[in-house]
């Protein structure tokens, strides 16, 4: 038989192609990855390649063909193990492996005990590329002798690898802006950068945070504790415990900003129901209330509200510090006999909620699997808000009382798509399709809240509850300033305006209170934890929180944004400029400086608590430091 003349790097090529194809097939057969368009499919198929080119390409640095081949087999075996481990994990948890989960022994234990459900007879196919590679090595003669690989071959090879990596990242960035800085979902990461790169990224994130954690010993808390104690606002005696024992329903309203409340759009009322609440005798409407979120968006809002701490300046704390010890509002309510839960119709891995909710001591997460979701009742990101509220209230009827339910809406989410049947007002008319549609989805959100109230009344859950609702973060970014200036009838949107546009509405609706009013106190999401707990009569004097009770006379009119901007009743600091609050005129920086400094101090303290996982050294029951925290 005539022997074939194999090109020089055939084995390397076979290794890359075999693993690439196997990985692509695995994506389609073993994981449920949602593909919405041709570009996403292309990215998915492309994404293992850049990593494989690098991982296998290192073999080009070895001169000995034998070492080269052993290295290739080693890499293909290792990658097969990684991929297969993910497949097995996914079969059980419907999620990709992340390092902290791997170190949570009960997870691995659960996996072990159900091994028969997880392993299939055909699983050897996940190692097929290793087999192909070994066969190729047997049949294809080794390159002659110990020839060093020419430098320019190597260089050309890595230039191609780099180009493919950038192509991959570039396409991913257009599909999912800020993919790596926000890191919202493992599925989206895998979909865009591939499993192997995802693990490298995960490793990087986790090792960075474990280093900071390892260096902390709790002594850092002394200074922070002093600050927190010194700045505590004394409770409003009249309000403290006034609604003890009531159910708590917290509704986080997706992308709802305050600029639509009590406003028209081309003659149409945008939020009729919420407008009626602003004048309702049982509702406190906070009209100068702000979101304090960073890149973690929805998840940051959840974090700030649960912990009365800030999210992080980079990334989403839900993702980077999902395994920390926290003293959340849910934990506090749980300790006081509440059944605590979150209701949100999305995958439990989104924003790493599955893991974070364990750390926040939330008893149950009613995720997408608790809801009936089909083509008819979903739009945009999933289940529409009206059926979401209807189904949620149904679920509430089964809950032990008192309960604390935190509901997260979804329809009013970028890109603000809505079916015609749900469009109750026409689009706005500006150069921004986003802003134009926003009014329609906000109108729908408003309608859904009305439905929530009706359902609660119908199911007998209304009277005995307090309902707290607030916008999670902005919906209209600064990219739409031109259209916004048109709507707001302003010449331009300055840094001052942008800061004030971060205002989101807050409603504290207490059936039967009779004391409702508009409250113009400048405040933020960080204040909700103490406010809610105090209404229920739960003491927070020992809690490591940075916010203050909104009903306290000592609540300070000073709200700090995650990026260091701030708003008070007299000043606005934004774009490195100090503005007079009432006029929007620039004013002397000296007026802002003390607040700038304090904002920095508070943001730093919050970062220290999170990065050092300091609450593991803190006993909130006694307010004492735990000297020898074991974990
Ligand atoms: C996803 C939803 C949206 O579950 O909460 O998150 P966002 O993109 O607004 O941060
Ligand atoms: Mn959101």
GROMACS .gro file of C-alpha atoms and ligand atoms in nm, residues 254-255 297-298 413 472-473, ligand 2:
model
    8
  254UNK     CA    1  -3.792   4.634   3.613
  255UNK     CA    2  -3.636   4.949   3.465
  297UNK     CA    3  -2.828   4.603   3.753
  298UNK     CA    4  -3.129   4.399   3.873
  413UNK     CA    5  -3.691   4.530   3.012
  472UNK     CA    6  -3.462   4.859   4.013
  473UNK     CA    7  -3.246   5.084   3.792
  633LIG    MN1    8  -3.340   4.501   3.580
   0.00000   0.00000   0.00000
